[in-house]
Short mmCIF file of C-alpha atoms in Angstrom, two decimals:
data_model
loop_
_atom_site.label_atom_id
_atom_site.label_comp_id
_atom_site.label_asym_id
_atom_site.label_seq_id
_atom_site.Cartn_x
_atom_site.Cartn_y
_atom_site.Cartn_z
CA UNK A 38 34.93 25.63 -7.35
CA UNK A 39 35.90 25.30 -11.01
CA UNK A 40 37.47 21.55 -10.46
CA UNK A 41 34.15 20.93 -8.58
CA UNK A 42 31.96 22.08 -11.34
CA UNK A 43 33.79 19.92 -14.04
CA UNK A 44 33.84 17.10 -11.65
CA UNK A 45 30.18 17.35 -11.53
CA UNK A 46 29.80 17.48 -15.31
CA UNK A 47 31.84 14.40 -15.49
CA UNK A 48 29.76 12.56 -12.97
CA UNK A 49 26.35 13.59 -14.85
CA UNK A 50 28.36 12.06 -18.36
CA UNK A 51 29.04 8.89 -16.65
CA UNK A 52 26.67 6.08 -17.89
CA UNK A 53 24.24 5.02 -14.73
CA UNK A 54 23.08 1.44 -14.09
CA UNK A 55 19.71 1.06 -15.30
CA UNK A 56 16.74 -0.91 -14.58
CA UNK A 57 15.45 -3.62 -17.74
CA UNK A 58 13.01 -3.18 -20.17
CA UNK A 59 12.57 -6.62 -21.58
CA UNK A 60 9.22 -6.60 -23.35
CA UNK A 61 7.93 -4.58 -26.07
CA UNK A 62 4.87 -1.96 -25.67
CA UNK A 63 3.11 1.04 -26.77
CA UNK A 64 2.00 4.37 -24.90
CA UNK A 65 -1.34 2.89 -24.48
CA UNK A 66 -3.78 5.39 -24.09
CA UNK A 67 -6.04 7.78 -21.75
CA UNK A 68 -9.67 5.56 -21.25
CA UNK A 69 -13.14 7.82 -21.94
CA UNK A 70 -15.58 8.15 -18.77
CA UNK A 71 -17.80 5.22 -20.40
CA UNK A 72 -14.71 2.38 -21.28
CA UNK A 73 -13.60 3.59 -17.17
CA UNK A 74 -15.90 1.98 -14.96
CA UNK A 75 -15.90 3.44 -11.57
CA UNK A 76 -13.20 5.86 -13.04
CA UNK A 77 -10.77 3.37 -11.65
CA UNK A 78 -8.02 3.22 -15.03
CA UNK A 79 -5.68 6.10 -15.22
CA UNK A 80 -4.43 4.70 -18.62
CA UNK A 81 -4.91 1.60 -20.76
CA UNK A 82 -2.03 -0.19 -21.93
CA UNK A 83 -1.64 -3.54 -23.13
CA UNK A 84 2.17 -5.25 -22.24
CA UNK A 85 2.30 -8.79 -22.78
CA UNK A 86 5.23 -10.70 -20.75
CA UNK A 87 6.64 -14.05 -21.50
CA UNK A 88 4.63 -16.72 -23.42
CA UNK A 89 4.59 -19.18 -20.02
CA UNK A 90 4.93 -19.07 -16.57
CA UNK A 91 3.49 -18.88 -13.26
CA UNK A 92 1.27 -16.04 -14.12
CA UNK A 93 0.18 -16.85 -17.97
CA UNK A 94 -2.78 -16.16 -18.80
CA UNK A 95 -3.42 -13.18 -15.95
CA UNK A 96 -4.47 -9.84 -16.61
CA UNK A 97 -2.50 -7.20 -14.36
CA UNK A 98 -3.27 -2.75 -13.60
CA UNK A 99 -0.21 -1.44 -11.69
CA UNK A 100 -1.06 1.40 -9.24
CA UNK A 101 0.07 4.31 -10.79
CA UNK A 102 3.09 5.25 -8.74
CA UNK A 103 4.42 2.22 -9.97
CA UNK A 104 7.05 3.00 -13.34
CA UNK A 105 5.94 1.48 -16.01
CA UNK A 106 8.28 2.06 -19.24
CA UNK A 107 6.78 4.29 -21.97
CA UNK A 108 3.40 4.37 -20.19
CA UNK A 109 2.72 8.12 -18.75
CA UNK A 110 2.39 8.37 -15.02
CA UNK A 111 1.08 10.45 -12.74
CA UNK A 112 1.10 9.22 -9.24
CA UNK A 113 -2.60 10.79 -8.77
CA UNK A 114 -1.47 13.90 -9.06
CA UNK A 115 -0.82 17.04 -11.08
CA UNK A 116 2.46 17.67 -10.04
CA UNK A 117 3.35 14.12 -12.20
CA UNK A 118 1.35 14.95 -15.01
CA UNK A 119 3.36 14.43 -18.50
CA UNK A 120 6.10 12.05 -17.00
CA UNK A 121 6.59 9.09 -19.03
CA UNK A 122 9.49 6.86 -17.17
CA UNK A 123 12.13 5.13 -19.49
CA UNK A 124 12.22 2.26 -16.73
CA UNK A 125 10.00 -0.77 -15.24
CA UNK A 126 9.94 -1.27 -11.64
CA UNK A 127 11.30 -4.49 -10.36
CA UNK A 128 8.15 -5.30 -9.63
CA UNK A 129 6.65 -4.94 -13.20
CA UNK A 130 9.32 -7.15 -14.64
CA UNK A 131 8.74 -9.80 -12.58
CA UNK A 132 4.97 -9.60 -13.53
CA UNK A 133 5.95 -9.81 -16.65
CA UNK A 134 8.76 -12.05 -16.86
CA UNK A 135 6.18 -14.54 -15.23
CA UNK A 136 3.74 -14.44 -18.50
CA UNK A 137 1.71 -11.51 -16.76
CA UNK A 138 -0.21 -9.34 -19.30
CA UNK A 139 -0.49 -5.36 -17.89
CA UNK A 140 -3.13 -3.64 -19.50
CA UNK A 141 -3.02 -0.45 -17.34
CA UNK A 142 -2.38 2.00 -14.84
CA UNK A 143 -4.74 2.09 -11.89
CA UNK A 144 -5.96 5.58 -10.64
CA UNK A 145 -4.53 6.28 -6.70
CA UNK A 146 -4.77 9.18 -4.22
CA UNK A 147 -2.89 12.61 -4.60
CA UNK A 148 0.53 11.69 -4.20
CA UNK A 149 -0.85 8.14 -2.62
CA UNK A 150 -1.27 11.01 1.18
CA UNK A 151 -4.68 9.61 1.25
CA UNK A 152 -6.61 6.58 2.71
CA UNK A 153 -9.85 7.37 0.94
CA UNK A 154 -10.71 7.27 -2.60
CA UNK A 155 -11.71 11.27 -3.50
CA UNK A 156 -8.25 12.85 -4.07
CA UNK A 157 -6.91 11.94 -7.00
CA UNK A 158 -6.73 14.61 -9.70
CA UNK A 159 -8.20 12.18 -12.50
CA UNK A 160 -11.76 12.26 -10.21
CA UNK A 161 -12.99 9.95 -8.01
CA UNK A 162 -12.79 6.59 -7.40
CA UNK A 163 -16.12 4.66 -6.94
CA UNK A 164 -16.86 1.71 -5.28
CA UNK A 165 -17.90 -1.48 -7.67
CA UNK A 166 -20.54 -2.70 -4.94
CA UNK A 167 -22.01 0.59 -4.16
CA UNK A 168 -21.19 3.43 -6.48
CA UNK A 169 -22.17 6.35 -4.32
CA UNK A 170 -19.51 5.11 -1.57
CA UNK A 171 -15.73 4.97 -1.15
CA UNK A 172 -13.13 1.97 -2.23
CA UNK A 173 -10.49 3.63 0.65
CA UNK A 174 -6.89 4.75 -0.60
CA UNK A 175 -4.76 5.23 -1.23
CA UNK A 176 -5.07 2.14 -3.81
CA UNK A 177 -8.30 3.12 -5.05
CA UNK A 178 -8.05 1.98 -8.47
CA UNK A 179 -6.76 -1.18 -7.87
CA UNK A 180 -8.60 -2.53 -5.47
CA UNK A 181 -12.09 -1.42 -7.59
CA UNK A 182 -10.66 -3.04 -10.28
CA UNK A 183 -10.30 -6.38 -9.12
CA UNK A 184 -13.60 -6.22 -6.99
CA UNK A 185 -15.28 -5.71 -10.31
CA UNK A 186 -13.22 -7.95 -12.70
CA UNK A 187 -11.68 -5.81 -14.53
CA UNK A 188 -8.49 -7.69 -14.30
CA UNK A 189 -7.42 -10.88 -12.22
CA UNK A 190 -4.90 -9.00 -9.66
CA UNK A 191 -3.19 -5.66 -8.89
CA UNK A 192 -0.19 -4.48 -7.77
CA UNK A 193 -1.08 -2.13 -4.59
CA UNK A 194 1.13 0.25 -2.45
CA UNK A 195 0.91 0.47 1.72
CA UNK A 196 2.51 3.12 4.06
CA UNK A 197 0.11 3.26 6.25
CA UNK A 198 -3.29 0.53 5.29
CA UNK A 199 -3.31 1.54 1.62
CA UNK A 200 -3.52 -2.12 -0.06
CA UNK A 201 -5.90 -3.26 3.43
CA UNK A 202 -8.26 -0.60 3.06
CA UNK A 203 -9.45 -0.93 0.20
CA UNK A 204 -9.30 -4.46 0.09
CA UNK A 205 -11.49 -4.64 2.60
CA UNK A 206 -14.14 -2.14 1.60
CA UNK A 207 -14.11 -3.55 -2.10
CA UNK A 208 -14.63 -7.03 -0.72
CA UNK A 209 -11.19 -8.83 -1.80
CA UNK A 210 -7.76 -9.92 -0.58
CA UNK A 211 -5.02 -7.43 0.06
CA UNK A 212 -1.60 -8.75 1.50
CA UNK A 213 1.12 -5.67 3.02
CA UNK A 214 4.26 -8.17 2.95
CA UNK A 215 6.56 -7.72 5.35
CA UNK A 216 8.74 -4.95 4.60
CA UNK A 217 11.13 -5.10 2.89
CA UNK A 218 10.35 -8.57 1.21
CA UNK A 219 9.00 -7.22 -2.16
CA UNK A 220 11.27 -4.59 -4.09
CA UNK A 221 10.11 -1.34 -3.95
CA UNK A 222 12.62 -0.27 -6.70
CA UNK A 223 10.83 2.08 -9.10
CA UNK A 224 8.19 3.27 -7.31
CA UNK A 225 8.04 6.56 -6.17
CA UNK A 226 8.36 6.64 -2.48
CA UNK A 227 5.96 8.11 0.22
CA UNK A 228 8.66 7.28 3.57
CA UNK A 229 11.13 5.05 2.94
CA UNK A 230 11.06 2.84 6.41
CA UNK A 231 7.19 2.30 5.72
CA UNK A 232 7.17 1.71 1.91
CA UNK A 233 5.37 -1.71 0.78
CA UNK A 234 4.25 -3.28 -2.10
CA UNK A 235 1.95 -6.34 -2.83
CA UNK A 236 -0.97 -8.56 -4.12
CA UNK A 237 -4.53 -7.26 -4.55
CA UNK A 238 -6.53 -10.11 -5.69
CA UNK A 239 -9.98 -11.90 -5.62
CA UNK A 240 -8.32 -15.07 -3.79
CA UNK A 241 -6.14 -16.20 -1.52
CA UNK A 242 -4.39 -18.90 -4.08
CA UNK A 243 -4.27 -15.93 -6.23
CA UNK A 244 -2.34 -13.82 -3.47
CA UNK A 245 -0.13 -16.59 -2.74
CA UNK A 246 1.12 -16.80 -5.96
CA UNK A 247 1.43 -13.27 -7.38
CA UNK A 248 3.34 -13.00 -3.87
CA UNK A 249 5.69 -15.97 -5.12
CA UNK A 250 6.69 -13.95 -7.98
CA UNK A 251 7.28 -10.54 -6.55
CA UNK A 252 9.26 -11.32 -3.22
CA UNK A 253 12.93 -11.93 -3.09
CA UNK A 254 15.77 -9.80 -3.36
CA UNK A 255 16.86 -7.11 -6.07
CA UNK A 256 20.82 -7.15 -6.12
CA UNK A 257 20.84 -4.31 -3.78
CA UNK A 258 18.83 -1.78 -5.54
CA UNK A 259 16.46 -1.36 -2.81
CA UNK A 260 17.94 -0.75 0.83
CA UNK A 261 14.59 -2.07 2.73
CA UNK A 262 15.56 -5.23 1.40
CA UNK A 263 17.80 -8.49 3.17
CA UNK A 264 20.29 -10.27 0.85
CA UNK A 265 19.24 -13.70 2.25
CA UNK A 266 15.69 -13.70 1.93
CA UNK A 267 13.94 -17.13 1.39
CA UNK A 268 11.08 -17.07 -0.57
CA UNK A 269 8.73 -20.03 -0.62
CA UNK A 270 6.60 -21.56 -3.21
CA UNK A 271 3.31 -19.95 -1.19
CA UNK A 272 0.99 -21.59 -3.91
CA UNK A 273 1.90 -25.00 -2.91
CA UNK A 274 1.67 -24.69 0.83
CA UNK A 275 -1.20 -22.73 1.65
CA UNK A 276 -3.81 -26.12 1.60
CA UNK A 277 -1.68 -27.21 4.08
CA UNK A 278 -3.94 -26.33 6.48
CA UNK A 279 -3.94 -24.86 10.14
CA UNK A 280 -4.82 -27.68 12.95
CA UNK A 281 -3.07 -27.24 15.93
CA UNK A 282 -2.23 -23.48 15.16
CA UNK A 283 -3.02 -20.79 17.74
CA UNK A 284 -4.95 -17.72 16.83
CA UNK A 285 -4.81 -14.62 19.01
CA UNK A 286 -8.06 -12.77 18.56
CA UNK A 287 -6.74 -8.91 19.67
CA UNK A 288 -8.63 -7.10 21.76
CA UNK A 289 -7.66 -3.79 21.62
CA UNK A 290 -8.36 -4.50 17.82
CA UNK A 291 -12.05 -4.26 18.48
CA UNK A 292 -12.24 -2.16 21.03
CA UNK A 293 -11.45 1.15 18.05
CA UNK A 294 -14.16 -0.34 15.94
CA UNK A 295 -16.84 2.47 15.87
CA UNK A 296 -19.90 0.11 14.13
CA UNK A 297 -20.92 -2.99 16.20
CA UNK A 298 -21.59 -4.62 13.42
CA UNK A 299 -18.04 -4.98 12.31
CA UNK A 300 -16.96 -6.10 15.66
CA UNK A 301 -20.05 -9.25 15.51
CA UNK A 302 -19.21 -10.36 11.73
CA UNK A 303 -15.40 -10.29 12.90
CA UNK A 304 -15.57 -12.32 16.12
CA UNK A 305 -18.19 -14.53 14.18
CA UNK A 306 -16.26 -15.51 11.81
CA UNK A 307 -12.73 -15.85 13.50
CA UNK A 308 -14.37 -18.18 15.23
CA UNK A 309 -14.97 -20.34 12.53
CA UNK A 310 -11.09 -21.13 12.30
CA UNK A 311 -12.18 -23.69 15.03
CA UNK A 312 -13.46 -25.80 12.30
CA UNK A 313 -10.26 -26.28 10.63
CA UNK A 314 -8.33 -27.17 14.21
CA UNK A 315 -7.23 -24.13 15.16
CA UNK A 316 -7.19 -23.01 18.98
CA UNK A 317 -8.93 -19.89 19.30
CA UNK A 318 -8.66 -17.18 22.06
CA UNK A 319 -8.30 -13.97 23.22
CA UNK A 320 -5.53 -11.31 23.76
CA UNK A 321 -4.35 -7.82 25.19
CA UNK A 322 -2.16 -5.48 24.06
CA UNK A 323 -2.71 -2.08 24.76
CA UNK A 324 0.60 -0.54 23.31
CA UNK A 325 -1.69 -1.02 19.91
CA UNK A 326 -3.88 1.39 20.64
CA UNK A 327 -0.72 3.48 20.55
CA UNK A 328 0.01 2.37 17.21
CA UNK A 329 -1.35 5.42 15.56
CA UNK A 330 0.15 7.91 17.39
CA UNK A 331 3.82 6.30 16.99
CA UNK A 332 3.58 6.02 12.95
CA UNK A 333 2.19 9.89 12.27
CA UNK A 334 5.05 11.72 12.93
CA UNK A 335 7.23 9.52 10.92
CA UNK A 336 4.72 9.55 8.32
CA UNK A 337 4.23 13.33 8.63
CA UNK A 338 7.84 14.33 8.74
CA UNK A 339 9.32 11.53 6.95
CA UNK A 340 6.98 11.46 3.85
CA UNK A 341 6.95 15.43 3.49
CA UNK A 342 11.46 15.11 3.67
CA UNK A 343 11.43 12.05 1.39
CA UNK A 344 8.27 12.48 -1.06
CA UNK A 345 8.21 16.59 -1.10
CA UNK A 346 11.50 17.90 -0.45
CA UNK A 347 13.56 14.38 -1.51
CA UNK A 348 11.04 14.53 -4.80
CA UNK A 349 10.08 10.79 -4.06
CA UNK A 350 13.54 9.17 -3.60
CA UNK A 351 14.28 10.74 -0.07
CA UNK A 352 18.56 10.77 0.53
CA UNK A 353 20.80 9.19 2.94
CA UNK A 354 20.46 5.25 1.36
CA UNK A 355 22.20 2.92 -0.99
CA UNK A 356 20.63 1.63 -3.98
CA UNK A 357 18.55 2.48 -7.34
CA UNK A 358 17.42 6.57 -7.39
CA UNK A 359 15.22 6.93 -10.48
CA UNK A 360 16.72 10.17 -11.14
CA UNK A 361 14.08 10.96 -14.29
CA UNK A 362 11.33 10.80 -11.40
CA UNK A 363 12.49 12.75 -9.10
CA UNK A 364 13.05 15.44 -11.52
CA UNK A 365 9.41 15.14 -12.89
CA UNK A 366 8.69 15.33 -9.05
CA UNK A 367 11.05 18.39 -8.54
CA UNK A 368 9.54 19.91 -11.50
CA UNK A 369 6.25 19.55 -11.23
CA UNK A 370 6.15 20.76 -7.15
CA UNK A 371 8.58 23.85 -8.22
CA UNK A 372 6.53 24.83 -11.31
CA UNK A 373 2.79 23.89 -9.92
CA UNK A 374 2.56 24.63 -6.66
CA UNK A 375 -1.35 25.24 -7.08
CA UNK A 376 -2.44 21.69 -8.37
CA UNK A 377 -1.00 20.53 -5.00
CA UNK A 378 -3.93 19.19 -3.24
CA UNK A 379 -5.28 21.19 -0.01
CA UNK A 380 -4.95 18.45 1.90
CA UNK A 381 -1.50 17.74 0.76
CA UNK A 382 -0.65 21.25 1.98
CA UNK A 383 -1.92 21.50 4.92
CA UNK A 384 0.42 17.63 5.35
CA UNK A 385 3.19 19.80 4.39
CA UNK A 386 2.62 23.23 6.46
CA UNK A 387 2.14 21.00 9.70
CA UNK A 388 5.67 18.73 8.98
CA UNK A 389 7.62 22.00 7.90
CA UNK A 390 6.20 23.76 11.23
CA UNK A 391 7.31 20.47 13.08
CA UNK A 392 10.83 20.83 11.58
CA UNK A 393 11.16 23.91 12.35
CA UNK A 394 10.37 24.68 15.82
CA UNK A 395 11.02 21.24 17.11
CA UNK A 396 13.24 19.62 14.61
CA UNK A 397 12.91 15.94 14.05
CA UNK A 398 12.25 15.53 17.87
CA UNK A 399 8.79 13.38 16.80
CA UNK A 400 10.11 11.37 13.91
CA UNK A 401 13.03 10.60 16.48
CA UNK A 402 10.58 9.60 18.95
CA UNK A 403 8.57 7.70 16.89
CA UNK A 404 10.99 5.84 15.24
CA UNK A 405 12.15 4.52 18.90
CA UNK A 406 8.95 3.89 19.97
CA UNK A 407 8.48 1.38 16.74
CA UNK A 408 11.26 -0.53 18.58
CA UNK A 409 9.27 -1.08 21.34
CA UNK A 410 5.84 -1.49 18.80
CA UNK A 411 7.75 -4.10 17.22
CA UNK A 412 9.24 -6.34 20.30
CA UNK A 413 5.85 -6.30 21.75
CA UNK A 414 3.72 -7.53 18.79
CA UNK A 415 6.92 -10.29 18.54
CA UNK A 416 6.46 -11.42 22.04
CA UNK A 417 2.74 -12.29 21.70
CA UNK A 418 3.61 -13.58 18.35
CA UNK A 419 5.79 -16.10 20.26
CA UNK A 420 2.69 -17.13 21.87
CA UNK A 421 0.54 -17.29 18.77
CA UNK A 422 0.74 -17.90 15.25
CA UNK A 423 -1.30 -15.30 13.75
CA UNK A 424 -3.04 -12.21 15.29
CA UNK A 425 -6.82 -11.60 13.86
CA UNK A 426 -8.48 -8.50 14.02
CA UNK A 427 -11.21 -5.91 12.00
CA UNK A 428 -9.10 -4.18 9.04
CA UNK A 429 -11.48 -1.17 9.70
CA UNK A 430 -13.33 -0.13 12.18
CA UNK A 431 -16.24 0.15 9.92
CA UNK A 432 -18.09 0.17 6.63
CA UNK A 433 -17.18 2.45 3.42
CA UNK A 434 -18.78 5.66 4.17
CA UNK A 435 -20.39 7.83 0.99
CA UNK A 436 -17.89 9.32 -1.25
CA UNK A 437 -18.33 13.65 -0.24
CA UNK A 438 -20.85 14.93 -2.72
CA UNK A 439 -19.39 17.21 -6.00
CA UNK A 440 -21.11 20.81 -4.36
CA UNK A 441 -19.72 19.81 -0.72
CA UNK A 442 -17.04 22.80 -0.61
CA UNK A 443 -13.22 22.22 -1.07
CA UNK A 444 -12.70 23.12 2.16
CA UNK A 445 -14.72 20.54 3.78
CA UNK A 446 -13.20 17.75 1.40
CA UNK A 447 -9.99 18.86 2.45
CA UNK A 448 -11.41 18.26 6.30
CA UNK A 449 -12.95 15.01 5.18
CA UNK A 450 -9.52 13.62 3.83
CA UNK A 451 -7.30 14.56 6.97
CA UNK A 452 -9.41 12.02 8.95
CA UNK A 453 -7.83 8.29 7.89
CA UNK A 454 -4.88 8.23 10.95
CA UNK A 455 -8.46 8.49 13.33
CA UNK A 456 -11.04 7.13 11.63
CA UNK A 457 -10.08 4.12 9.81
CA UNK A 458 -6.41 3.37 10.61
CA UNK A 459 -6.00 2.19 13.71
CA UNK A 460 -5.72 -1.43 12.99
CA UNK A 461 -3.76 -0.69 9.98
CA UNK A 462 -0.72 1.86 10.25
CA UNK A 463 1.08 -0.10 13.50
CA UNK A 464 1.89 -2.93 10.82
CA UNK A 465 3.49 0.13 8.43
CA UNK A 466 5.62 0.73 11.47
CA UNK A 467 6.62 -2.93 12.52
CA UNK A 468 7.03 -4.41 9.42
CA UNK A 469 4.52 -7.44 10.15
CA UNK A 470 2.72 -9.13 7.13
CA UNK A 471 -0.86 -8.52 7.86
CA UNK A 472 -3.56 -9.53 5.20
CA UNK A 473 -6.87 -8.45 4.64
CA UNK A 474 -9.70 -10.94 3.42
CA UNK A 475 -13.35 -10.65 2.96
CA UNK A 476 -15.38 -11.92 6.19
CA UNK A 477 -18.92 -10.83 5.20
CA UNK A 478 -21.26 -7.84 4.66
CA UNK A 479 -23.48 -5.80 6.63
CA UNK A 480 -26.36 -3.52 4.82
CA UNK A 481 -25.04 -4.97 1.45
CA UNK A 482 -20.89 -3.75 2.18
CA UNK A 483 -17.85 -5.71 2.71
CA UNK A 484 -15.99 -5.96 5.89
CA UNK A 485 -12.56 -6.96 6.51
CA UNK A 486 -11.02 -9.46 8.81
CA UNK A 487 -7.17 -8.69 8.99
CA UNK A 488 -4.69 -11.51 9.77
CA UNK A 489 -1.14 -10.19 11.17
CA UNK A 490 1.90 -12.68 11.62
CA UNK A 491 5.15 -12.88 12.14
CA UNK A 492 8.14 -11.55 10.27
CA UNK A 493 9.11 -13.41 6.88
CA UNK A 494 6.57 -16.29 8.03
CA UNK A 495 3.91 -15.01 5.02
CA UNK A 496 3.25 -18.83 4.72
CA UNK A 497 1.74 -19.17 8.03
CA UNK A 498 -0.86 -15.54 7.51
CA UNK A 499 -1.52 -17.53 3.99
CA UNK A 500 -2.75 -20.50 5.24
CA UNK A 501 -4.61 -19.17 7.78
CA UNK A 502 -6.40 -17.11 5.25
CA UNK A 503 -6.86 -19.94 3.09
CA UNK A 504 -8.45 -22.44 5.57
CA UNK A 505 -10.71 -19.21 6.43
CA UNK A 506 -12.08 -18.40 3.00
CA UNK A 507 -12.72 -21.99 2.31
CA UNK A 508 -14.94 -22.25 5.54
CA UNK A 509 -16.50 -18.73 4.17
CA UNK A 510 -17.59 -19.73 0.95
CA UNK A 511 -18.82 -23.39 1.74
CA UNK A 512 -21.49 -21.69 3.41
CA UNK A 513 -22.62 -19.09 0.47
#
């Protein structure tokens, strides 16, 4: 035990590979309640990145479970309150190595475990186009941010809809790459098989290229990642237009929506694709409607092992552990068990029952069942080009009022699996790029039209969305 002990002191003495910080900066600073419109900032920074590039000129927030050196972080949550990482995710640097300019940390949800916009220990998050309603999690911040024009794009985080639901309830475009195509490296992670990052912007050229700059591979830091990824110049190839591409219009897709209004604007407006060539039709697939069901218990069990008891790295993979995060993680769960959120324990009780009286029987089963998620979705994508459907089955619902009860928010924020994530989380699961875009309003709100395609082929998704939104705003 004694040789073991030293050999552990002489592994923690050992110097560890670190990620860059290329660009200098200052702490920044904690915005009042009147410079933080819709309470969306968690801090303000301002990090300016190389003098040209792809992205000069563009203002930037990072979702804040995103490391950002010297710039606290706290992941929406208590627990994370105080940590100040010494590191930049990959994804930052690339921002920034691109001419990006970050200027702050957008609020998220508790530990990003929510889909709506309430949770966060900072306060709410209120939506730009109706302030008494949600922007849907658990990239609150971001996507509010961008809807009002605060900055010109976000960086956004998806396990389970998290960049798609509020891009569609804030009006703008939100792309969930397929996995494993941007780095994840540095972000603290929910379930390692259904982490994502991406884009949150105002347009689709705008997607395309922040997408350009982010994807590719991260010399083996992140294990979600392929060595040979090919990443194209999306920017140039998204006018390229869609004639002669086939669009499967899913039916099950519509058939969870629970306001007929989304399902009318939807089918209107997929229809429209017509106009730039497309063939248009419909198509089953009832193993969708499944979808749900197949990604909670790996969510469930696989966020509360890697994000609670792994402290946000999880075990069991090769590449990059931020080891001062997890210990801020490990800290702040061991030493403030109280700040963490109701919900959030309730999440926890239910996976640690789950583990313990039937082990990881329904992660097991889940994950097998993505298998057959994932070959199914392929074979109609052999078939079609893109899959269209709602992003939500309906409209941003009010934000629950301040004197509502704890214990009925907590009720409130259990309900995103059933009530808006049916179209989203089978995508978290498979891996698929889907991409949410604006296709109108109803009563004044936004609703989403969500474009799925296949593997790798972001190009294809791109253009489609592209061809779409400049049908859509010819007509406004």
């Amino acid at each position: 035990m004694k040789n073991f002990a030293s050999e552990l002191l002489r592994l923690s003495q050992l110097e560890q590979p670190s990620l860059p910080v290329s660009y200098p900066r200052t702490p920044g600073y904690r915005p009042v309640q009147e410079n933080n419109p819709y309470n969306a900032w968690y801090w303000r920074c301002d990090i300016k990145g190389a003098d040209m590039g792809k992205l000069a000129g563009k203002t930037f927030a990072i979702k804040d479970n995103i490391a950002v050196a010297g710039v606290p972080m706290m992941d929406g949550s208590k627990i994370l309150e105080g940590y100040t990482p010494e590191f930049d995710a990959t994804v930052v640097t690339r921002i920034l190595d691109a001419g990006g300019r970050i200027v702050g940390k957008a609020n998220c949800e508790h530990l990003c475990l929510s889909g709506w916009s309430f949770t966060c220990d900072a306060g709410p998050v209120r939506n730009p186009l109706d302030e008494t309603r949600t922007t849907g999690g658990s990239s609150s911040g971001s996507g509010a941010l961008v809807a009002s024009g605060e900055v010109d794009m976000a960086l956004g985080g998806d396990q389970g809809g998290s960049i798609r639901v509020p891009a569609s309830w804030c009006g703008i475009v939100g792309l969930k790459p397929t996995f494993g195509l941007v780095p994840y490296t540095g972000a603290v992670s929910n379930e390692t098989t259904l982490d994502h990052l991406g884009p949150m912007t105002k347009t689709v050229a705008d997607c395309a290229l922040l997408l350009e700059v982010l994807a590719g591979y991260d010399q083996g830091r992140d294990p979600r990642q392929y060595a040979r990824t090919v990443v194209p110049e999306y920017s140039k190839l998204i006018d390229a237009g869609i004639s002669g591409k086939k669009i499967g219009v899913l039916k099950e897709g519509f058939d969870v929506c629970t306001e007929p209004d989304v399902v009318e604007i939807v089918r209107r407006e997929v229809d429209r694709l017509k106009e730039a060539g497309a063939e248009v039709e419909e198509v089953s697939l009832p193993i969708h409607l499944d979808g749900p069901i197949i990604w909670t218990p790996v969510r469930m069990q696989g966020a509360y092992k890697c994000l609670i008891r792994g402290n946000g790295n999880g075990q069991f993979w090769k590449g990059y552990y931020p080891v001062s995060m997890q210990e801020a993680i490990s800290r702040g769960l061991y030493t403030r068990p109280h700040d963490i959120a109701r919900h959030v324990k309730r999440f926890c009780l239910t996976a640690e029952y789950l583990n313990r009286h039937y082990q990881n029987r329904f992660y097991a089963i889940g994950q097998n069942m993505t298998m057959a998620l994932t070959k199914s979705y392929d074979q109609v994508l052999e078939h079609y080009d893109v899959l269209v459907m709602p992003t939500l089955p309906h409209k941003a619902p009010k934000l629950p009022k301040a004197d509502d009860g704890k214990i009925k928010q907590m009720h409130f924020s259990m309900k995103p699996e059933k009530s808006i994530a049916a179209n989203t989380v089978p995508f978290n699961s498979t891996g698929h790029p889907a991409l949410s875009i604006n296709a109108g309003f109803s009563e004044g709100l936004p609703v989403g039209m969500q474009i799925v395609g296949r593997h790798f082929d972001e190009t294809t998704v791109l253009q489609v969305a592209r061809s779409y939104e400049k049908i859509r705003d010819m007509t406004k």
